[in-house]
mmCIF file of C-alpha atoms in Angstrom:
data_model
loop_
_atom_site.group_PDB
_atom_site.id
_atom_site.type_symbol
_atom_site.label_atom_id
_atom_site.label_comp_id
_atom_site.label_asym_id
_atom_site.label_seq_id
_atom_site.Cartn_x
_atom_site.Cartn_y
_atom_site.Cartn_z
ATOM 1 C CA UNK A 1 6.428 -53.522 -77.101
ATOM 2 C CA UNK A 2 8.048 -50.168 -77.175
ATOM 3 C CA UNK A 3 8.590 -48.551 -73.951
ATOM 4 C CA UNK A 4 7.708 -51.597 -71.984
ATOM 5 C CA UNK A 5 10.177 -54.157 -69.971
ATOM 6 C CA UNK A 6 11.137 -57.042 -72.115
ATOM 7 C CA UNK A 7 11.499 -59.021 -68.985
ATOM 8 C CA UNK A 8 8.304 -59.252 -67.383
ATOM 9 C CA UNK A 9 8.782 -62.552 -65.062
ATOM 10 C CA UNK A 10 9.153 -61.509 -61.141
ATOM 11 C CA UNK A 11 12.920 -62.206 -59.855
ATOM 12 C CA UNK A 12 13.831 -65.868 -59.067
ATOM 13 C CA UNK A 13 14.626 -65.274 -55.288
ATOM 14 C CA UNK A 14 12.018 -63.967 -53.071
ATOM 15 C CA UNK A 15 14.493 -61.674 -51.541
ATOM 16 C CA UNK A 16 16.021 -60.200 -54.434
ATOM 17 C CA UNK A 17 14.843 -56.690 -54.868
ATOM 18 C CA UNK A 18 16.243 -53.296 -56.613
ATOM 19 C CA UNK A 19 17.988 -50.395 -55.485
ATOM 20 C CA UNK A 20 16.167 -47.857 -56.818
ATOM 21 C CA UNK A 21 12.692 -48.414 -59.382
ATOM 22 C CA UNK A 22 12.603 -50.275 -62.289
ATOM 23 C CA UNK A 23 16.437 -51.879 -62.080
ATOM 24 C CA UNK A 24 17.163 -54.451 -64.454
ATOM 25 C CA UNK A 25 13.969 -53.633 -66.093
ATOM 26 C CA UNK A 26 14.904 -51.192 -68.726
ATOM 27 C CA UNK A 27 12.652 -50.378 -71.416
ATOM 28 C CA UNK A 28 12.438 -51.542 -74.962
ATOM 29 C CA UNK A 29 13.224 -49.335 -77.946
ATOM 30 C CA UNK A 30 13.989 -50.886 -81.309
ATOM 31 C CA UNK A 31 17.227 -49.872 -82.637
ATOM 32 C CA UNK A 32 17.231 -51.935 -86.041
ATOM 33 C CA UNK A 33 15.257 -54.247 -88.383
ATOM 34 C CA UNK A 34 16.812 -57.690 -88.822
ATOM 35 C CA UNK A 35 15.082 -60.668 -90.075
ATOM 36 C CA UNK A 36 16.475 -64.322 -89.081
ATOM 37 C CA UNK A 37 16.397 -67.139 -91.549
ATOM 38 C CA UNK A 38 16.699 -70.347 -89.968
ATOM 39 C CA UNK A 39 19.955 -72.484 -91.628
ATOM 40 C CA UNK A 40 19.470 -75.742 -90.144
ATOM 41 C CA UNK A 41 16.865 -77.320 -87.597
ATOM 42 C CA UNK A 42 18.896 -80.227 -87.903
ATOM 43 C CA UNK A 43 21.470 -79.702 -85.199
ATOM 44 C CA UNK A 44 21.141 -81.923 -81.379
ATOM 45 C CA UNK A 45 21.809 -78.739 -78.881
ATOM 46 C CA UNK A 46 24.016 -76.356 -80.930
ATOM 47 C CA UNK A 47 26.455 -74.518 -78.510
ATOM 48 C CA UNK A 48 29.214 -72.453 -80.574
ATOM 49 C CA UNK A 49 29.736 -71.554 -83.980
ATOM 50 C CA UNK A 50 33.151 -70.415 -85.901
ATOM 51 C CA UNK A 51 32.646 -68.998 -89.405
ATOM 52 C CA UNK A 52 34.997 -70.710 -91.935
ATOM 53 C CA UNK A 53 36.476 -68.374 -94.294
ATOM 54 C CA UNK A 54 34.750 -70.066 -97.383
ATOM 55 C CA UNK A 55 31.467 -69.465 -95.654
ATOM 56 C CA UNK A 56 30.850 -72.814 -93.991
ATOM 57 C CA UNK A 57 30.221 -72.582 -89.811
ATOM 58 C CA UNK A 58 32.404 -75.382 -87.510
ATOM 59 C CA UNK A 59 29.536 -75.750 -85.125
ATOM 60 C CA UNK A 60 29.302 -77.777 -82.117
ATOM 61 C CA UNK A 61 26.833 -79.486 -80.126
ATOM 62 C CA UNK A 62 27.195 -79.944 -76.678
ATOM 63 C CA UNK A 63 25.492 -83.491 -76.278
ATOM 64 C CA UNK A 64 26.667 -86.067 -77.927
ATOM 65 C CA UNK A 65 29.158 -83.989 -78.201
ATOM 66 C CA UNK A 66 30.053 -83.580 -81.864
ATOM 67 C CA UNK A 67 31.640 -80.934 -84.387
ATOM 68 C CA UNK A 68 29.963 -80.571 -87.810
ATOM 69 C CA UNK A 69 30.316 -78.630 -90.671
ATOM 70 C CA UNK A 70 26.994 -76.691 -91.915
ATOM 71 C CA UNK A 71 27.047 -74.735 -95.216
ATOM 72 C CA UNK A 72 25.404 -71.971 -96.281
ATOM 73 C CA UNK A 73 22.468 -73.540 -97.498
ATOM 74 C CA UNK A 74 22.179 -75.849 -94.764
ATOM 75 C CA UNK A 75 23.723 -78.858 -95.709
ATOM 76 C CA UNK A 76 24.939 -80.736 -92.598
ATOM 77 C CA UNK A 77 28.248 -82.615 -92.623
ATOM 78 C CA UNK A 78 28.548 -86.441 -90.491
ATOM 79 C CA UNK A 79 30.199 -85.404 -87.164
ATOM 80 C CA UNK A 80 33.937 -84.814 -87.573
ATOM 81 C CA UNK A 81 36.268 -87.153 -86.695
ATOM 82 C CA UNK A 82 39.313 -86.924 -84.645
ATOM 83 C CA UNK A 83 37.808 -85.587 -81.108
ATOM 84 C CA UNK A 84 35.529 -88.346 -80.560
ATOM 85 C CA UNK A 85 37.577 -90.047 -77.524
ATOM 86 C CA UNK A 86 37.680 -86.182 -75.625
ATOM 87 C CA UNK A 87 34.054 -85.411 -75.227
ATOM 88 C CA UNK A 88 32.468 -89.170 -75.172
ATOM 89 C CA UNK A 89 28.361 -90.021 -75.395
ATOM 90 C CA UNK A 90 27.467 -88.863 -71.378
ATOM 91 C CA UNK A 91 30.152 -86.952 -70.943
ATOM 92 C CA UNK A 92 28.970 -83.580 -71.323
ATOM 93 C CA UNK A 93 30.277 -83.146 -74.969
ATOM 94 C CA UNK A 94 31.369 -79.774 -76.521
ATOM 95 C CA UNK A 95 31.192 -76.414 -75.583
ATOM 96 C CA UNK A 96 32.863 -73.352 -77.520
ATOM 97 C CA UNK A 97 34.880 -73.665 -81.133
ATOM 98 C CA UNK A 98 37.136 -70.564 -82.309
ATOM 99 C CA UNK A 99 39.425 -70.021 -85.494
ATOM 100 C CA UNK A 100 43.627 -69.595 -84.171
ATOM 101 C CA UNK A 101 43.999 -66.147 -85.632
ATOM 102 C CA UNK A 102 46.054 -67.609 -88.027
ATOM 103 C CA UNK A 103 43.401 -69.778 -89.060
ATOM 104 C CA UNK A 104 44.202 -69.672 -93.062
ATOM 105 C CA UNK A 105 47.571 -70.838 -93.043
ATOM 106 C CA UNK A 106 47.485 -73.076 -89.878
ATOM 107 C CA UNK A 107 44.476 -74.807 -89.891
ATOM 108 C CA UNK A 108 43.893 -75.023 -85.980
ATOM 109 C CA UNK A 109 40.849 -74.731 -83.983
ATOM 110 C CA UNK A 110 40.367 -74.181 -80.712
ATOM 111 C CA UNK A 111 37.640 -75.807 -78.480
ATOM 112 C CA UNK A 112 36.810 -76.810 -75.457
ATOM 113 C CA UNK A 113 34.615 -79.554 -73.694
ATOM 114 C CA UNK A 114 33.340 -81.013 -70.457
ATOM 115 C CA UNK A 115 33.917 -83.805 -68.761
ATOM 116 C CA UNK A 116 32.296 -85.785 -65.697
ATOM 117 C CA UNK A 117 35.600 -87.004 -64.019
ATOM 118 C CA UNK A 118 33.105 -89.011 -61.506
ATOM 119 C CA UNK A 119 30.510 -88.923 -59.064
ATOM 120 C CA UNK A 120 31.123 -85.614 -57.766
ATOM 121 C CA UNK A 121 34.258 -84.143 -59.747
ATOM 122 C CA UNK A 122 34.018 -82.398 -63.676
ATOM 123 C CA UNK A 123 36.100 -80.255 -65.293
ATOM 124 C CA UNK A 124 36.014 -77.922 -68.268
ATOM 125 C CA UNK A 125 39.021 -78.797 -70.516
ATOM 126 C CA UNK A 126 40.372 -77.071 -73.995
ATOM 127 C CA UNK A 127 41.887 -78.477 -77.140
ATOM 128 C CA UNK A 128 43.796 -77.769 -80.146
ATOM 129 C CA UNK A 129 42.942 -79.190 -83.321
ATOM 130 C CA UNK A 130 44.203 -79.265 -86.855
ATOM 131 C CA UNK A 131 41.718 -78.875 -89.770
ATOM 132 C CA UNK A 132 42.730 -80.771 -93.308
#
């Protein structure tokens, strides 16, 4: 609503109060129109997106921890293959996915996933891949 908070919940901690009145509590004011379309509803936790220079999105999805191709109008590729050993079913799967700025002549993608290493050990890891 214009003028009001768009956070309205009370802080998380008990103790966590502002410095002065109203602090992380700005106002809203609309700046522009937009209207979202929905591409896909087909996705298992979506986490990054890369936009393909012939329009297609690389997307990943952070459990089971797959890369897929989704086009325009929504068609949804199989998982990609290739990366299946580095994020494995209960392993935390993939996190973000960006073009190598030379993209169109190299064909590599960069991405990076998590990993339980064991009980009480994990680590967030990065890749290189090569499209085609």
């Amino acid at each position: 609503m214009e003028g009001q908070s768009w956070e309205t919940r009370p802080p998380e901690k008990t103790d966590d109060h502002p410095l002065f009145p109203r602090q992380t509590r700005a106002p809203y004011h609309k700046s522009a129109s937009y209207k979202v379309t929905t591409i896909t509803d087909k996705l298992r936790l979506p986490w990054s997106i890369a936009f393909l220079p012939d329009g297609k999105m690389l997307v990943t999805e952070k459990y089971p921890g797959h890369m897929r191709l989704v086009s325009p109008d929504g068609t949804l590729s199989e998982p990609l293959t290739g990366i299946d050993a580095l994020a494995p079913p209960r392993k935390l799967g993939l996190l973000d996915v960006v073009l190598a700025p030379g993209f169109a002549k190299n064909h590599r993608v960069y991405f990076s996933f998590f990993e339980n290493l064991g009980p009480a050990y994990s680590n967030n890891l990065s890749g290189l891949w090569h499209v085609g």
